[in-house]
mmCIF file of C-alpha atoms and ligand atoms in Angstrom:
data_model
loop_
_atom_site.group_PDB
_atom_site.id
_atom_site.type_symbol
_atom_site.label_atom_id
_atom_site.label_comp_id
_atom_site.label_asym_id
_atom_site.label_seq_id
_atom_site.Cartn_x
_atom_site.Cartn_y
_atom_site.Cartn_z
ATOM 1 C CA MET A 19 63.294 53.284 15.793
ATOM 2 C CA LYS A 20 65.373 53.144 12.646
ATOM 3 C CA SER A 21 67.514 49.989 12.356
ATOM 4 C CA LEU A 22 71.270 50.626 12.471
ATOM 5 C CA SER A 23 71.962 47.356 10.639
ATOM 6 C CA PRO A 24 73.586 47.794 7.222
ATOM 7 C CA ILE A 25 71.585 44.785 6.042
ATOM 8 C CA GLN A 26 68.448 45.672 4.091
ATOM 9 C CA PRO A 27 65.228 43.688 4.784
ATOM 10 C CA LYS A 28 65.007 42.382 1.189
ATOM 11 C CA LEU A 29 68.540 41.043 1.304
ATOM 12 C CA LEU A 30 67.933 39.633 4.776
ATOM 13 C CA SER A 31 65.086 37.623 3.258
ATOM 14 C CA ARG A 32 67.485 36.239 0.668
ATOM 15 C CA ILE A 33 69.966 35.218 3.372
ATOM 16 C CA ASN A 34 67.160 33.303 5.092
ATOM 17 C CA GLU A 35 66.245 31.649 1.788
ATOM 18 C CA ARG A 36 69.844 30.599 1.348
ATOM 19 C CA LEU A 37 69.974 29.146 4.870
ATOM 20 C CA VAL A 38 66.829 27.131 4.145
ATOM 21 C CA MET A 39 68.216 25.874 0.813
ATOM 22 C CA ARG A 40 71.516 24.919 2.395
ATOM 23 C CA MET A 41 69.867 23.031 5.205
ATOM 24 C CA ILE A 42 67.683 21.001 2.844
ATOM 25 C CA ARG A 43 70.604 20.391 0.508
ATOM 26 C CA ASP A 44 72.787 19.133 3.341
ATOM 27 C CA ARG A 45 70.214 17.311 5.501
ATOM 28 C CA GLY A 46 67.487 16.244 3.086
ATOM 29 C CA PRO A 47 63.697 16.835 3.257
ATOM 30 C CA SER A 48 62.666 18.800 6.369
ATOM 31 C CA THR A 49 59.574 20.358 7.912
ATOM 32 C CA ARG A 50 59.300 24.092 8.560
ATOM 33 C CA ALA A 51 59.452 23.417 12.304
ATOM 34 C CA GLU A 52 62.656 21.395 11.932
ATOM 35 C CA MET A 53 64.214 24.182 9.888
ATOM 36 C CA SER A 54 63.208 26.834 12.401
ATOM 37 C CA LYS A 55 64.791 24.861 15.237
ATOM 38 C CA SER A 56 67.940 23.915 13.347
ATOM 39 C CA ILE A 57 68.680 27.281 11.689
ATOM 40 C CA GLY A 58 67.612 29.328 14.707
ATOM 41 C CA ILE A 59 65.121 31.635 12.959
ATOM 42 C CA THR A 60 61.419 31.990 13.778
ATOM 43 C CA PHE A 61 58.720 29.816 12.215
ATOM 44 C CA PRO A 62 57.081 32.755 10.343
ATOM 45 C CA THR A 63 60.489 33.725 8.919
ATOM 46 C CA VAL A 64 61.090 30.158 7.719
ATOM 47 C CA ASN A 65 57.572 30.087 6.277
ATOM 48 C CA LYS A 66 58.206 33.299 4.338
ATOM 49 C CA ALA A 67 61.526 31.985 2.950
ATOM 50 C CA VAL A 68 59.906 28.668 1.987
ATOM 51 C CA SER A 69 57.014 30.425 0.181
ATOM 52 C CA SER A 70 59.464 32.425 -1.905
ATOM 53 C CA LEU A 71 61.518 29.319 -2.736
ATOM 54 C CA LEU A 72 58.371 27.370 -3.691
ATOM 55 C CA GLU A 73 57.417 30.208 -6.029
ATOM 56 C CA SER A 74 60.895 30.156 -7.598
ATOM 57 C CA LYS A 75 60.478 26.372 -8.131
ATOM 58 C CA LEU A 76 63.654 25.671 -6.156
ATOM 59 C CA LEU A 77 61.733 23.708 -3.491
ATOM 60 C CA GLU A 78 58.665 21.483 -3.522
ATOM 61 C CA GLU A 79 56.357 20.161 -0.831
ATOM 62 C CA ILE A 80 55.833 16.455 -0.168
ATOM 63 C CA GLU A 81 53.108 14.751 1.854
ATOM 64 C CA GLU A 82 54.119 11.973 4.204
ATOM 65 C CA SER A 83 51.811 9.145 5.242
ATOM 66 C CA PRO A 84 50.767 9.628 8.883
ATOM 67 C CA SER A 85 52.619 7.556 11.481
ATOM 68 C CA GLY A 86 50.426 8.654 14.397
ATOM 69 C CA PRO A 87 47.334 10.703 15.206
ATOM 70 C CA GLY A 88 46.803 14.065 13.501
ATOM 71 C CA ARG A 89 47.870 15.386 10.159
ATOM 72 C CA PRO A 90 51.585 14.941 9.356
ATOM 73 C CA ALA A 91 53.582 18.110 8.739
ATOM 74 C CA LYS A 92 54.550 18.684 5.117
ATOM 75 C CA ARG A 93 58.178 18.301 4.265
ATOM 76 C CA LEU A 94 60.129 20.448 1.839
ATOM 77 C CA ARG A 95 62.712 19.048 -0.536
ATOM 78 C CA LEU A 96 64.814 20.344 -3.422
ATOM 79 C CA ALA A 97 62.552 20.461 -6.486
ATOM 80 C CA SER A 98 62.685 17.426 -8.757
ATOM 81 C CA GLU A 99 59.099 16.968 -10.012
ATOM 82 C CA ASP A 100 58.631 20.352 -11.652
ATOM 83 C CA SER A 101 62.181 21.669 -12.054
ATOM 84 C CA GLN A 102 65.390 20.452 -13.636
ATOM 85 C CA VAL A 103 68.955 21.483 -14.378
ATOM 86 C CA ILE A 104 71.056 20.416 -17.361
ATOM 87 C CA GLY A 105 74.678 19.339 -17.130
ATOM 88 C CA VAL A 106 77.084 19.146 -20.091
ATOM 89 C CA THR A 107 80.445 17.361 -20.056
ATOM 90 C CA LEU A 108 82.993 17.708 -22.840
ATOM 91 C CA SER A 109 85.972 15.545 -23.769
ATOM 92 C CA ASP A 110 88.064 15.155 -26.910
ATOM 93 C CA THR A 111 85.998 12.117 -27.956
ATOM 94 C CA GLU A 112 82.469 12.438 -26.532
ATOM 95 C CA CYS A 113 80.107 15.111 -25.217
ATOM 96 C CA VAL A 114 77.220 14.326 -22.858
ATOM 97 C CA VAL A 115 74.108 16.423 -22.170
ATOM 98 C CA ALA A 116 71.948 15.260 -19.246
ATOM 99 C CA CYS A 117 69.156 16.564 -17.039
ATOM 100 C CA ALA A 118 68.371 16.002 -13.360
ATOM 101 C CA GLY A 119 66.105 17.369 -10.663
ATOM 102 C CA LEU A 120 67.621 19.405 -7.852
ATOM 103 C CA ASP A 121 68.039 16.115 -5.971
ATOM 104 C CA GLY A 122 70.856 15.438 -8.452
ATOM 105 C CA VAL A 123 69.426 12.146 -9.691
ATOM 106 C CA ILE A 124 69.904 11.556 -13.422
ATOM 107 C CA SER A 125 67.032 9.276 -14.445
ATOM 108 C CA ASP A 126 67.266 6.570 -17.127
ATOM 109 C CA GLY A 127 67.049 8.040 -20.597
ATOM 110 C CA CYS A 128 67.936 11.533 -19.398
ATOM 111 C CA SER A 129 71.527 11.368 -20.598
ATOM 112 C CA LEU A 130 72.239 11.967 -24.308
ATOM 113 C CA SER A 131 75.592 12.088 -26.098
ATOM 114 C CA PHE A 132 77.306 12.841 -29.394
ATOM 115 C CA PRO A 133 80.866 12.416 -30.739
ATOM 116 C CA THR A 134 82.934 15.565 -30.198
ATOM 117 C CA PRO A 135 82.865 17.591 -33.438
ATOM 118 C CA SER A 136 85.902 19.343 -34.890
ATOM 119 C CA THR A 137 84.602 22.923 -34.717
ATOM 120 C CA TYR A 138 83.237 25.161 -31.961
ATOM 121 C CA ASP A 139 80.159 26.110 -34.020
ATOM 122 C CA SER A 140 79.216 22.440 -34.514
ATOM 123 C CA LEU A 141 79.699 21.874 -30.786
ATOM 124 C CA LEU A 142 77.211 24.680 -30.009
ATOM 125 C CA VAL A 143 74.682 23.299 -32.524
ATOM 126 C CA ASN A 144 74.877 19.789 -31.042
ATOM 127 C CA ILE A 145 74.630 20.888 -27.398
ATOM 128 C CA THR A 146 71.711 23.216 -28.214
ATOM 129 C CA SER A 147 69.845 20.481 -30.062
ATOM 130 C CA LEU A 148 70.112 17.923 -27.225
ATOM 131 C CA ALA A 149 69.457 20.491 -24.497
ATOM 132 C CA LYS A 150 66.265 21.629 -26.277
ATOM 133 C CA GLU A 151 65.165 18.000 -26.528
ATOM 134 C CA LEU A 152 65.577 17.597 -22.750
ATOM 135 C CA MET A 153 63.943 20.975 -22.021
ATOM 136 C CA LEU A 154 60.820 20.044 -23.977
ATOM 137 C CA ARG A 155 60.343 16.737 -22.152
ATOM 138 C CA GLY A 156 57.843 16.540 -19.282
ATOM 139 C CA GLU A 157 57.055 20.271 -19.021
ATOM 140 C CA LYS A 158 59.613 20.892 -16.285
ATOM 141 C CA SER A 159 61.136 24.330 -15.731
ATOM 142 C CA THR A 160 64.830 24.329 -16.633
ATOM 143 C CA LEU A 161 66.506 26.515 -14.009
ATOM 144 C CA CYS A 162 70.098 26.457 -15.212
ATOM 145 C CA LEU A 163 72.572 24.724 -17.550
ATOM 146 C CA GLY A 164 76.186 24.064 -16.578
ATOM 147 C CA VAL A 165 79.092 23.118 -18.849
ATOM 148 C CA SER A 166 82.090 21.307 -17.411
ATOM 149 C CA ILE A 167 85.267 22.480 -19.173
ATOM 150 C CA PRO A 168 88.334 20.202 -19.420
ATOM 151 C CA GLY A 169 90.761 23.073 -18.913
ATOM 152 C CA ILE A 170 91.345 26.452 -17.284
ATOM 153 C CA VAL A 171 88.249 28.585 -16.757
ATOM 154 C CA ASP A 172 87.993 32.284 -15.934
ATOM 155 C CA TYR A 173 84.977 32.377 -13.608
ATOM 156 C CA GLN A 174 84.770 36.152 -13.535
ATOM 157 C CA GLU A 175 84.574 36.403 -17.312
ATOM 158 C CA GLN A 176 82.837 33.003 -17.690
ATOM 159 C CA ARG A 177 85.391 32.154 -20.401
ATOM 160 C CA ALA A 178 87.209 28.912 -21.258
ATOM 161 C CA VAL A 179 90.804 30.144 -21.213
ATOM 162 C CA LEU A 180 92.942 27.139 -22.120
ATOM 163 C CA SER A 181 91.993 23.537 -22.788
ATOM 164 C CA ALA A 182 95.095 21.561 -23.711
ATOM 165 C CA ASN A 183 93.051 18.494 -24.705
ATOM 166 C CA LEU A 184 90.085 20.273 -26.365
ATOM 167 C CA PRO A 185 91.642 23.424 -27.929
ATOM 168 C CA LEU A 186 88.493 24.376 -29.872
ATOM 169 C CA LEU A 187 87.251 25.805 -26.548
ATOM 170 C CA ASN A 188 90.213 28.165 -26.081
ATOM 171 C CA GLY A 189 89.060 31.737 -25.497
ATOM 172 C CA LYS A 190 85.376 30.882 -26.003
ATOM 173 C CA PHE A 191 82.494 32.285 -23.941
ATOM 174 C CA ILE A 192 80.589 29.041 -24.253
ATOM 175 C CA GLY A 193 78.221 29.760 -21.328
ATOM 176 C CA ARG A 194 77.211 33.121 -22.774
ATOM 177 C CA ASP A 195 76.841 31.653 -26.283
ATOM 178 C CA LEU A 196 74.601 28.809 -25.065
ATOM 179 C CA GLN A 197 72.564 31.215 -22.943
ATOM 180 C CA GLY A 198 71.869 33.247 -26.085
ATOM 181 C CA LEU A 199 70.790 30.150 -28.007
ATOM 182 C CA LEU A 200 68.710 28.514 -25.260
ATOM 183 C CA GLY A 201 67.321 31.414 -23.231
ATOM 184 C CA VAL A 202 68.311 29.684 -19.971
ATOM 185 C CA GLU A 203 70.959 30.810 -17.484
ATOM 186 C CA CYS A 204 74.194 29.003 -18.381
ATOM 187 C CA LEU A 205 77.436 28.787 -16.436
ATOM 188 C CA ILE A 206 80.767 27.125 -17.010
ATOM 189 C CA LEU A 207 83.008 25.368 -14.512
ATOM 190 C CA ARG A 208 86.324 23.562 -14.413
ATOM 191 C CA ASP A 209 85.870 19.775 -14.550
ATOM 192 C CA ALA A 210 88.167 19.091 -11.589
ATOM 193 C CA HIS A 211 86.332 21.710 -9.499
ATOM 194 C CA ALA A 212 83.036 19.988 -10.253
ATOM 195 C CA PHE A 213 84.447 16.674 -9.054
ATOM 196 C CA SER A 214 85.245 18.020 -5.629
ATOM 197 C CA LEU A 215 81.554 18.812 -5.146
ATOM 198 C CA SER A 216 80.162 15.528 -6.446
ATOM 199 C CA GLU A 217 81.321 13.436 -3.490
ATOM 200 C CA ARG A 218 80.171 15.944 -0.957
ATOM 201 C CA LEU A 219 76.785 16.914 -2.357
ATOM 202 C CA LEU A 220 75.474 13.893 -4.186
ATOM 203 C CA HIS A 221 77.108 10.868 -2.708
ATOM 204 C CA GLY A 222 77.610 12.000 0.846
ATOM 205 C CA ASN A 223 80.094 9.232 1.542
ATOM 206 C CA GLY A 224 79.773 10.185 5.188
ATOM 207 C CA GLU A 225 82.068 13.031 4.272
ATOM 208 C CA THR A 226 82.473 15.285 7.254
ATOM 209 C CA ASN A 227 85.883 16.738 6.458
ATOM 210 C CA SER A 228 85.859 20.372 5.520
ATOM 211 C CA ASN A 229 89.115 19.952 3.584
ATOM 212 C CA VAL A 230 88.787 17.508 0.715
ATOM 213 C CA ALA A 231 90.868 16.874 -2.400
ATOM 214 C CA MET A 232 89.743 15.119 -5.585
ATOM 215 C CA LEU A 233 92.195 13.834 -8.179
ATOM 216 C CA ASP A 234 90.718 13.723 -11.673
ATOM 217 C CA HIS A 235 92.879 11.384 -13.745
ATOM 218 C CA SER A 236 92.102 10.915 -17.444
ATOM 219 C CA GLU A 237 93.503 12.503 -20.612
ATOM 220 C CA GLY A 238 94.428 15.372 -18.331
ATOM 221 C CA ILE A 239 95.212 15.521 -14.609
ATOM 222 C CA GLY A 240 93.360 17.995 -12.424
ATOM 223 C CA ILE A 241 92.755 18.531 -8.754
ATOM 224 C CA GLY A 242 89.563 19.795 -7.118
ATOM 225 C CA LEU A 243 89.820 21.203 -3.602
ATOM 226 C CA MET A 244 87.352 22.093 -0.881
ATOM 227 C CA VAL A 245 89.261 24.198 1.661
ATOM 228 C CA ASN A 246 87.402 25.004 4.897
ATOM 229 C CA ASN A 247 84.184 24.045 3.087
ATOM 230 C CA GLN A 248 84.914 26.510 0.317
ATOM 231 C CA PHE A 249 85.318 25.428 -3.275
ATOM 232 C CA LEU A 250 88.874 26.601 -4.152
ATOM 233 C CA THR A 251 88.996 28.297 -7.544
ATOM 234 C CA GLY A 252 91.892 30.719 -7.120
ATOM 235 C CA ASN A 253 91.725 34.410 -7.953
ATOM 236 C CA ASN A 254 90.588 33.920 -11.549
ATOM 237 C CA GLY A 255 89.451 30.286 -11.458
ATOM 238 C CA PHE A 256 92.765 28.842 -12.625
ATOM 239 C CA ALA A 257 93.476 26.778 -9.466
ATOM 240 C CA GLY A 258 93.903 23.017 -9.680
ATOM 241 C CA GLU A 259 96.188 22.592 -12.700
ATOM 242 C CA LEU A 260 98.139 19.746 -11.116
ATOM 243 C CA GLY A 261 98.762 18.155 -14.521
ATOM 244 C CA HIS A 262 100.899 21.088 -15.607
ATOM 245 C CA ILE A 263 103.346 21.280 -12.740
ATOM 246 C CA SER A 264 106.839 20.524 -14.051
ATOM 247 C CA ILE A 265 108.054 17.105 -12.995
ATOM 248 C CA VAL A 266 110.779 16.301 -15.547
ATOM 249 C CA ALA A 267 113.342 19.023 -16.310
ATOM 250 C CA ASN A 268 113.506 19.546 -20.111
ATOM 251 C CA GLY A 269 111.109 16.634 -20.585
ATOM 252 C CA VAL A 270 108.606 15.856 -23.354
ATOM 253 C CA VAL A 271 106.563 18.782 -24.767
ATOM 254 C CA CYS A 272 103.074 18.844 -23.201
ATOM 255 C CA ASN A 273 99.766 19.759 -24.903
ATOM 256 C CA CYS A 274 99.992 23.072 -23.003
ATOM 257 C CA GLY A 275 103.256 23.936 -24.781
ATOM 258 C CA LYS A 276 105.528 23.593 -21.720
ATOM 259 C CA LYS A 277 108.027 20.786 -21.162
ATOM 260 C CA GLY A 278 108.015 17.941 -18.645
ATOM 261 C CA CYS A 279 104.546 18.492 -17.126
ATOM 262 C CA LEU A 280 103.058 15.770 -14.911
ATOM 263 C CA GLU A 281 100.645 15.011 -17.750
ATOM 264 C CA THR A 282 103.537 14.060 -20.038
ATOM 265 C CA VAL A 283 104.441 11.157 -17.736
ATOM 266 C CA ALA A 284 101.278 10.245 -15.773
ATOM 267 C CA SER A 285 98.131 10.972 -17.849
ATOM 268 C CA GLU A 286 96.226 8.421 -19.925
ATOM 269 C CA TRP A 287 97.776 9.772 -23.126
ATOM 270 C CA ALA A 288 101.261 9.463 -21.634
ATOM 271 C CA LEU A 289 100.470 5.891 -20.552
ATOM 272 C CA GLU A 290 99.316 5.083 -24.095
ATOM 273 C CA ALA A 291 102.492 6.532 -25.621
ATOM 274 C CA LYS A 292 104.854 4.772 -23.217
ATOM 275 C CA THR A 293 103.059 1.414 -23.341
ATOM 276 C CA SER A 294 102.906 1.557 -27.155
ATOM 277 C CA GLN A 295 106.663 2.066 -27.151
ATOM 278 C CA SER A 296 107.386 -0.807 -24.769
ATOM 279 C CA ILE A 297 105.029 -3.218 -26.569
ATOM 280 C CA GLY A 298 106.135 -2.179 -30.039
ATOM 281 C CA ARG A 299 102.716 -1.252 -31.469
ATOM 282 C CA GLU A 300 100.045 1.379 -30.858
ATOM 283 C CA VAL A 301 97.724 0.551 -27.973
ATOM 284 C CA LYS A 302 94.823 2.587 -26.575
ATOM 285 C CA ILE A 303 93.739 2.850 -22.965
ATOM 286 C CA GLU A 304 90.964 0.240 -23.261
ATOM 287 C CA GLU A 305 93.430 -2.403 -24.505
ATOM 288 C CA ILE A 306 96.023 -1.405 -21.893
ATOM 289 C CA LEU A 307 93.479 -2.049 -19.155
ATOM 290 C CA GLN A 308 92.586 -5.436 -20.663
ATOM 291 C CA LEU A 309 96.273 -6.397 -20.873
ATOM 292 C CA ALA A 310 96.755 -5.318 -17.254
ATOM 293 C CA LYS A 311 93.844 -7.498 -16.140
ATOM 294 C CA ALA A 312 95.403 -10.414 -18.045
ATOM 295 C CA GLY A 313 98.610 -9.898 -16.045
ATOM 296 C CA ASP A 314 100.854 -8.435 -18.774
ATOM 297 C CA GLU A 315 104.093 -7.533 -17.003
ATOM 298 C CA ARG A 316 105.125 -4.800 -19.477
ATOM 299 C CA VAL A 317 101.831 -2.977 -18.883
ATOM 300 C CA GLN A 318 102.099 -3.491 -15.124
ATOM 301 C CA LYS A 319 105.542 -1.880 -15.168
ATOM 302 C CA GLU A 320 104.202 1.162 -17.044
ATOM 303 C CA LEU A 321 101.262 1.467 -14.627
ATOM 304 C CA GLU A 322 103.642 1.361 -11.665
ATOM 305 C CA GLN A 323 105.737 4.111 -13.191
ATOM 306 C CA MET A 324 102.601 6.172 -13.871
ATOM 307 C CA CYS A 325 101.576 5.820 -10.189
ATOM 308 C CA ASP A 326 105.069 6.781 -9.098
ATOM 309 C CA TYR A 327 104.917 10.073 -11.024
ATOM 310 C CA LEU A 328 101.325 10.678 -9.990
ATOM 311 C CA ALA A 329 102.325 10.184 -6.337
ATOM 312 C CA LEU A 330 104.762 13.104 -6.651
ATOM 313 C CA GLY A 331 101.816 15.354 -7.509
ATOM 314 C CA VAL A 332 99.512 13.854 -4.876
ATOM 315 C CA ALA A 333 102.196 14.294 -2.196
ATOM 316 C CA CYS A 334 102.507 17.996 -3.114
ATOM 317 C CA VAL A 335 98.763 18.440 -2.573
ATOM 318 C CA VAL A 336 98.882 16.524 0.737
ATOM 319 C CA ASN A 337 101.781 18.660 2.001
ATOM 320 C CA ILE A 338 100.374 22.001 0.879
ATOM 321 C CA PHE A 339 96.643 21.609 1.615
ATOM 322 C CA ASN A 340 96.481 18.921 4.342
ATOM 323 C CA PRO A 341 93.207 17.375 3.058
ATOM 324 C CA GLY A 342 91.285 15.051 5.404
ATOM 325 C CA THR A 343 90.028 12.930 2.507
ATOM 326 C CA PHE A 344 91.646 12.462 -0.877
ATOM 327 C CA TYR A 345 89.338 11.012 -3.540
ATOM 328 C CA VAL A 346 90.765 9.505 -6.702
ATOM 329 C CA TYR A 347 88.751 9.376 -9.911
ATOM 330 C CA GLY A 348 89.663 7.888 -13.286
ATOM 331 C CA GLN A 349 89.133 4.960 -15.634
ATOM 332 C CA CYS A 350 92.469 3.305 -14.698
ATOM 333 C CA PHE A 351 91.639 3.394 -10.971
ATOM 334 C CA ARG A 352 88.051 2.282 -11.514
ATOM 335 C CA GLU A 353 89.010 -0.701 -13.704
ATOM 336 C CA LEU A 354 92.109 -1.631 -11.682
ATOM 337 C CA PRO A 355 91.174 -0.807 -8.055
ATOM 338 C CA HIS A 356 94.509 -2.066 -6.675
ATOM 339 C CA LEU A 357 96.226 0.895 -8.383
ATOM 340 C CA LEU A 358 94.907 3.127 -5.596
ATOM 341 C CA ASP A 359 96.845 1.058 -3.010
ATOM 342 C CA LEU A 360 99.942 1.451 -5.140
ATOM 343 C CA LEU A 361 99.404 5.207 -5.455
ATOM 344 C CA VAL A 362 98.931 5.560 -1.684
ATOM 345 C CA GLU A 363 102.022 3.477 -0.970
ATOM 346 C CA LYS A 364 104.115 5.658 -3.255
ATOM 347 C CA THR A 365 102.577 8.878 -1.916
ATOM 348 C CA LYS A 366 103.691 7.792 1.552
ATOM 349 C CA GLN A 367 107.284 7.810 0.321
ATOM 350 C CA TYR A 368 107.050 11.421 -0.860
ATOM 351 C CA ALA A 369 104.637 13.192 1.522
ATOM 352 C CA LEU A 370 105.420 14.529 4.999
ATOM 353 C CA GLU A 371 104.497 11.847 7.523
ATOM 354 C CA PRO A 372 102.017 13.838 9.697
ATOM 355 C CA SER A 373 100.190 15.164 6.639
ATOM 356 C CA PHE A 374 100.065 11.718 5.035
ATOM 357 C CA GLU A 375 98.875 10.023 8.244
ATOM 358 C CA ALA A 376 96.088 12.593 8.634
ATOM 359 C CA CYS A 377 94.706 11.857 5.167
ATOM 360 C CA THR A 378 92.337 9.066 4.103
ATOM 361 C CA PHE A 379 92.423 7.971 0.456
ATOM 362 C CA ALA A 380 89.358 6.596 -1.310
ATOM 363 C CA HIS A 381 87.908 5.810 -4.715
ATOM 364 C CA ALA A 382 85.496 8.499 -5.918
ATOM 365 C CA SER A 383 81.998 7.150 -6.379
ATOM 366 C CA GLY A 384 80.712 9.961 -8.578
ATOM 367 C CA GLY A 385 81.613 10.939 -12.093
ATOM 368 C CA GLU A 386 82.133 14.142 -14.025
ATOM 369 C CA LEU A 387 78.470 14.391 -14.952
ATOM 370 C CA ASP A 388 77.409 13.964 -11.302
ATOM 371 C CA GLY A 389 79.900 16.656 -10.353
ATOM 372 C CA THR A 390 78.595 19.027 -13.002
ATOM 373 C CA ILE A 391 74.997 18.568 -11.828
ATOM 374 C CA ALA A 392 76.135 18.979 -8.186
ATOM 375 C CA SER A 393 77.924 22.202 -9.084
ATOM 376 C CA ILE A 394 74.817 23.663 -10.718
ATOM 377 C CA ILE A 395 72.729 22.788 -7.643
ATOM 378 C CA ASN A 396 75.404 24.332 -5.434
ATOM 379 C CA TYR A 397 75.353 27.447 -7.609
ATOM 380 C CA LEU A 398 71.555 27.732 -7.387
ATOM 381 C CA THR A 399 71.719 27.318 -3.602
ATOM 382 C CA ASP A 400 74.536 29.757 -2.984
ATOM 383 C CA SER A 401 73.778 32.329 -5.669
ATOM 384 C CA LEU A 402 70.761 33.541 -3.703
ATOM 385 C CA VAL A 403 73.108 35.884 -1.937
ATOM 386 C CA PRO A 404 76.912 36.300 -1.889
ATOM 387 C CA ASP A 405 78.907 35.043 1.075
ATOM 388 C CA LEU A 406 77.929 36.852 4.250
ATOM 389 C CA ASP A 407 81.240 38.694 4.631
ATOM 390 C CA ASP A 408 80.986 40.055 1.108
ATOM 391 C CA TYR A 409 77.366 40.828 1.671
ATOM 392 C CA VAL A 410 77.972 42.972 4.746
ATOM 393 C CA ARG A 411 80.840 44.699 2.983
ATOM 394 C CA VAL A 412 78.632 45.523 0.002
ATOM 395 C CA ALA A 413 75.793 46.650 2.259
ATOM 396 C CA LYS A 414 78.085 49.100 4.101
ATOM 397 C CA THR A 415 79.320 50.851 0.964
HETATM 398 ZN ZN1 ZN B 22 101.431 20.950 -19.530
#
């Protein structure tokens, strides 16, 4: 009898492969029997999906030493011996190119860097050179390269739209350009979006909330959001520009061209400008942090004001998205951990009480590079087939 299902057998196989990949990503190495039981599909179906994923070098088999009589079942894990992904992070001062297995672990010596050049062409040359060096090491298959962009990204076009702090990227199709130079699939992603995945995928953190926010505080200010377990990008990929919400009417001109953005009063560059003014000489972030540790009251006052402004933005996110966990990432918070308490205290003053009480705040344990690698792994896992709703819709047309 002819099946009435709109789902074609080949695509059904890919859905099963995605279920297997997701389970191993979320729960760690598993046997075929464990997967069959947990996912609810038959053993032969799991076996078929696993064979295809082994062939694609997305999974690998590991032997376990026997703990009892009989041969132990082989476990499957995300490939790390024979496959790798490459993550690239870009800032206005330094660019990093690193490789990791699909377990997300960046081994010693696998992270290379260079000072950020002044032109886009030089940037491409430098990234290509280091990526090739990593690709030629150890004879691993490079499955994908991901570039974290400090600015707005159009995911549909795979284009860097606007980077206030690294304008040489504006309008560039850097993923497509690198793909042409390296012959490997390349994708781009917003740095703050990558952060929201790093805690969940690589560090676990016991994170069980399906609604998570991640504040990325540095030269810019971004927010990464997981909403109902979905990575929130917005219609075009522009979501998360917390740094460019207007906080001060007719305030200082921001790098984006608008006036009074949150970044003009609460970013690292704003902190440098304001502290330099109050101290009477130019100081950079590293010195500001040293002065704060030494108990300098002028610096402490500026840090308090920065947290006060930042809390206005954090409270907006708490009220609008009701996250269960709110991670905070940034050099200031890492070096001066008590600043998080101050930020939370001030957020409490601005946020709605039920929303604030339902949210736990924590330091982020991952970094931008971790997040970039996590995003590539997430892409490889989920790109096997579009979301099921979309898939059925496509299959029906
Ligand atoms: Zn702005």
